Amino acid sequence: MSTSRAHLIHWLRNAYAMEKHSEAMLAAQAARLGYDDPQMRMRIEQHLQETLGQQAMLEGCLARLDSRPSLIKGMGGEMAAFAQALIGMTMRDEMVKGAMTMYAFEHMEIASYTALMHAAEAGGDLETKRICEQVLAQEVEMAGWLFRRIPATVTRYLACSARTRLEAPR
């Protein structure tokens, strides 16, 4: 197996684990953060469905390369998301931190799919490149939506905090 093909497989497996993390994180965020923000919940649930589709596409890329996702990496991603959710539940400003975390995570995904796209192209795997371009567009769209949504999330949190007389976290 060529070095570039081995790297592509390794990175595809990492991307699959990243999407498993994303799945768990989005499911937790939709359940906890969307209760008072239906737009946020709907968009997170939409992106969760996109994420499940992305996992299937990555599985297809790996199968074409005679490989499969790493169960250990996938479980690691899910456990990391679970730990992240537990920590988030202890924060009074969880809705703001959750939006910021999702925004940062989207940018990690954007970087990952940009690298994958170029690795696939360098290896002559144009189908994987096409799939990475498709996924990249979804991640860029979600990051943009979150970017535009963060100000409203902060405003909603501050208004809620003022009504309940909670001291704003430092």
PDB file of N, CA and C in Angstrom, residues 111-151:
ATOM      1  N   ALA A 111     -11.317  22.027   8.677  1.00  0.00           N
ATOM      2  CA  ALA A 111      -9.885  21.783   8.440  1.00  0.00           C
ATOM      3  C   ALA A 111      -9.645  20.326   8.048  1.00  0.00           C
ATOM      4  N   SER A 112     -10.309  19.413   8.718  1.00  0.00           N
ATOM      5  CA  SER A 112     -10.136  17.995   8.439  1.00  0.00           C
ATOM      6  C   SER A 112     -10.570  17.646   7.016  1.00  0.00           C
ATOM      7  N   TYR A 113     -11.738  18.123   6.610  1.00  0.00           N
ATOM      8  CA  TYR A 113     -12.221  17.797   5.267  1.00  0.00           C
ATOM      9  C   TYR A 113     -11.422  18.518   4.180  1.00  0.00           C
ATOM     10  N   THR A 114     -10.879  19.665   4.487  1.00  0.00           N
ATOM     11  CA  THR A 114     -10.000  20.346   3.528  1.00  0.00           C
ATOM     12  C   THR A 114      -8.754  19.501   3.296  1.00  0.00           C
ATOM     13  N   ALA A 115      -8.168  19.002   4.380  1.00  0.00           N
ATOM     14  CA  ALA A 115      -6.984  18.143   4.257  1.00  0.00           C
ATOM     15  C   ALA A 115      -7.327  16.846   3.527  1.00  0.00           C
ATOM     16  N   LEU A 116      -8.445  16.231   3.894  1.00  0.00           N
ATOM     17  CA  LEU A 116      -8.854  14.984   3.247  1.00  0.00           C
ATOM     18  C   LEU A 116      -9.082  15.161   1.748  1.00  0.00           C
ATOM     19  N   MET A 117      -9.709  16.265   1.405  1.00  0.00           N
ATOM     20  CA  MET A 117      -9.993  16.556   0.005  1.00  0.00           C
ATOM     21  C   MET A 117      -8.696  16.602  -0.807  1.00  0.00           C
ATOM     22  N   HIS A 118      -7.696  17.250  -0.267  1.00  0.00           N
ATOM     23  CA  HIS A 118      -6.419  17.372  -0.978  1.00  0.00           C
ATOM     24  C   HIS A 118      -5.638  16.060  -0.961  1.00  0.00           C
ATOM     25  N   ALA A 119      -5.744  15.298   0.120  1.00  0.00           N
ATOM     26  CA  ALA A 119      -5.077  13.991   0.160  1.00  0.00           C
ATOM     27  C   ALA A 119      -5.716  13.050  -0.856  1.00  0.00           C
ATOM     28  N   ALA A 120      -7.041  13.076  -0.959  1.00  0.00           N
ATOM     29  CA  ALA A 120      -7.729  12.216  -1.931  1.00  0.00           C
ATOM     30  C   ALA A 120      -7.343  12.602  -3.355  1.00  0.00           C
ATOM     31  N   GLU A 121      -7.290  13.890  -3.616  1.00  0.00           N
ATOM     32  CA  GLU A 121      -6.899  14.361  -4.944  1.00  0.00           C
ATOM     33  C   GLU A 121      -5.470  13.928  -5.268  1.00  0.00           C
ATOM     34  N   ALA A 122      -4.567  14.088  -4.313  1.00  0.00           N
ATOM     35  CA  ALA A 122      -3.172  13.707  -4.535  1.00  0.00           C
ATOM     36  C   ALA A 122      -3.044  12.213  -4.817  1.00  0.00           C
ATOM     37  N   GLY A 123      -3.929  11.421  -4.199  1.00  0.00           N
ATOM     38  CA  GLY A 123      -3.900   9.973  -4.413  1.00  0.00           C
ATOM     39  C   GLY A 123      -4.734   9.510  -5.599  1.00  0.00           C
ATOM     40  N   GLY A 124      -5.354  10.451  -6.297  1.00  0.00           N
ATOM     41  CA  GLY A 124      -6.156  10.095  -7.461  1.00  0.00           C
ATOM     42  C   GLY A 124      -7.526   9.526  -7.135  1.00  0.00           C
ATOM     43  N   ASP A 125      -7.974   9.665  -5.893  1.00  0.00           N
ATOM     44  CA  ASP A 125      -9.288   9.154  -5.479  1.00  0.00           C
ATOM     45  C   ASP A 125     -10.311  10.283  -5.621  1.00  0.00           C
ATOM     46  N   LEU A 126     -10.798  10.450  -6.833  1.00  0.00           N
ATOM     47  CA  LEU A 126     -11.691  11.572  -7.122  1.00  0.00           C
ATOM     48  C   LEU A 126     -13.063  11.418  -6.474  1.00  0.00           C
ATOM     49  N   GLU A 127     -13.512  10.180  -6.228  1.00  0.00           N
ATOM     50  CA  GLU A 127     -14.799   9.982  -5.547  1.00  0.00           C
ATOM     51  C   GLU A 127     -14.711  10.436  -4.089  1.00  0.00           C
ATOM     52  N   THR A 128     -13.635  10.088  -3.419  1.00  0.00           N
ATOM     53  CA  THR A 128     -13.455  10.548  -2.036  1.00  0.00           C
ATOM     54  C   THR A 128     -13.311  12.061  -2.008  1.00  0.00           C
ATOM     55  N   LYS A 129     -12.621  12.622  -2.966  1.00  0.00           N
ATOM     56  CA  LYS A 129     -12.498  14.081  -3.042  1.00  0.00           C
ATOM     57  C   LYS A 129     -13.873  14.713  -3.187  1.00  0.00           C
ATOM     58  N   ARG A 130     -14.712  14.168  -4.073  1.00  0.00           N
ATOM     59  CA  ARG A 130     -16.057  14.711  -4.288  1.00  0.00           C
ATOM     60  C   ARG A 130     -16.883  14.640  -2.998  1.00  0.00           C
ATOM     61  N   ILE A 131     -16.788  13.524  -2.303  1.00  0.00           N
ATOM     62  CA  ILE A 131     -17.532  13.362  -1.054  1.00  0.00           C
ATOM     63  C   ILE A 131     -17.031  14.356  -0.008  1.00  0.00           C
ATOM     64  N   CYS A 132     -15.734  14.532   0.096  1.00  0.00           N
ATOM     65  CA  CYS A 132     -15.177  15.494   1.053  1.00  0.00           C
ATOM     66  C   CYS A 132     -15.611  16.915   0.720  1.00  0.00           C
ATOM     67  N   GLU A 133     -15.700  17.240  -0.553  1.00  0.00           N
ATOM     68  CA  GLU A 133     -16.198  18.569  -0.949  1.00  0.00           C
ATOM     69  C   GLU A 133     -17.646  18.754  -0.508  1.00  0.00           C
ATOM     70  N   GLN A 134     -18.453  17.707  -0.672  1.00  0.00           N
ATOM     71  CA  GLN A 134     -19.860  17.761  -0.272  1.00  0.00           C
ATOM     72  C   GLN A 134     -19.988  17.949   1.238  1.00  0.00           C
ATOM     73  N   VAL A 135     -19.233  17.169   1.995  1.00  0.00           N
ATOM     74  CA  VAL A 135     -19.278  17.277   3.451  1.00  0.00           C
ATOM     75  C   VAL A 135     -18.738  18.635   3.893  1.00  0.00           C
ATOM     76  N   LEU A 136     -17.670  19.076   3.273  1.00  0.00           N
ATOM     77  CA  LEU A 136     -17.084  20.376   3.599  1.00  0.00           C
ATOM     78  C   LEU A 136     -18.116  21.487   3.448  1.00  0.00           C
ATOM     79  N   ALA A 137     -18.893  21.447   2.392  1.00  0.00           N
ATOM     80  CA  ALA A 137     -19.921  22.475   2.183  1.00  0.00           C
ATOM     81  C   ALA A 137     -20.943  22.464   3.320  1.00  0.00           C
ATOM     82  N   GLN A 138     -21.319  21.283   3.804  1.00  0.00           N
ATOM     83  CA  GLN A 138     -22.256  21.192   4.928  1.00  0.00           C
ATOM     84  C   GLN A 138     -21.647  21.775   6.195  1.00  0.00           C
ATOM     85  N   GLU A 139     -20.370  21.492   6.433  1.00  0.00           N
ATOM     86  CA  GLU A 139     -19.709  21.989   7.644  1.00  0.00           C
ATOM     87  C   GLU A 139     -19.542  23.509   7.588  1.00  0.00           C
ATOM     88  N   VAL A 140     -19.196  24.032   6.427  1.00  0.00           N
ATOM     89  CA  VAL A 140     -19.062  25.487   6.271  1.00  0.00           C
ATOM     90  C   VAL A 140     -20.414  26.157   6.513  1.00  0.00           C
ATOM     91  N   GLU A 141     -21.479  25.573   5.981  1.00  0.00           N
ATOM     92  CA  GLU A 141     -22.825  26.130   6.179  1.00  0.00           C
ATOM     93  C   GLU A 141     -23.201  26.142   7.658  1.00  0.00           C
ATOM     94  N   MET A 142     -22.932  25.040   8.358  1.00  0.00           N
ATOM     95  CA  MET A 142     -23.265  24.976   9.786  1.00  0.00           C
ATOM     96  C   MET A 142     -22.428  25.976  10.577  1.00  0.00           C
ATOM     97  N   ALA A 143     -21.150  26.086  10.279  1.00  0.00           N
ATOM     98  CA  ALA A 143     -20.295  27.058  10.984  1.00  0.00           C
ATOM     99  C   ALA A 143     -20.811  28.473  10.759  1.00  0.00           C
ATOM    100  N   GLY A 144     -21.200  28.786   9.537  1.00  0.00           N
ATOM    101  CA  GLY A 144     -21.748  30.111   9.241  1.00  0.00           C
ATOM    102  C   GLY A 144     -23.044  30.368   9.991  1.00  0.00           C
ATOM    103  N   TRP A 145     -23.904  29.350  10.046  1.00  0.00           N
ATOM    104  CA  TRP A 145     -25.165  29.503  10.778  1.00  0.00           C
ATOM    105  C   TRP A 145     -24.886  29.772  12.258  1.00  0.00           C
ATOM    106  N   LEU A 146     -23.978  28.995  12.840  1.00  0.00           N
ATOM    107  CA  LEU A 146     -23.637  29.199  14.252  1.00  0.00           C
ATOM    108  C   LEU A 146     -23.041  30.580  14.480  1.00  0.00           C
ATOM    109  N   PHE A 147     -22.178  31.007  13.572  1.00  0.00           N
ATOM    110  CA  PHE A 147     -21.562  32.330  13.698  1.00  0.00           C
ATOM    111  C   PHE A 147     -22.637  33.419  13.745  1.00  0.00           C
ATOM    112  N   ARG A 148     -23.609  33.294  12.871  1.00  0.00           N
ATOM    113  CA  ARG A 148     -24.696  34.285  12.837  1.00  0.00           C
ATOM    114  C   ARG A 148     -25.612  34.147  14.044  1.00  0.00           C
ATOM    115  N   ARG A 149     -25.665  32.971  14.660  1.00  0.00           N
ATOM    116  CA  ARG A 149     -26.587  32.691  15.768  1.00  0.00           C
ATOM    117  C   ARG A 149     -26.003  33.033  17.138  1.00  0.00           C
ATOM    118  N   ILE A 150     -24.698  33.068  17.268  1.00  0.00           N
ATOM    119  CA  ILE A 150     -24.077  33.308  18.580  1.00  0.00           C
ATOM    120  C   ILE A 150     -24.554  34.618  19.215  1.00  0.00           C
ATOM    121  N   PRO A 151     -24.639  35.736  18.496  1.00  0.00           N
ATOM    122  CA  PRO A 151     -25.125  36.964  19.149  1.00  0.00           C
ATOM    123  C   PRO A 151     -26.519  36.802  19.762  1.00  0.00           C
TER     124      PRO A 151
END
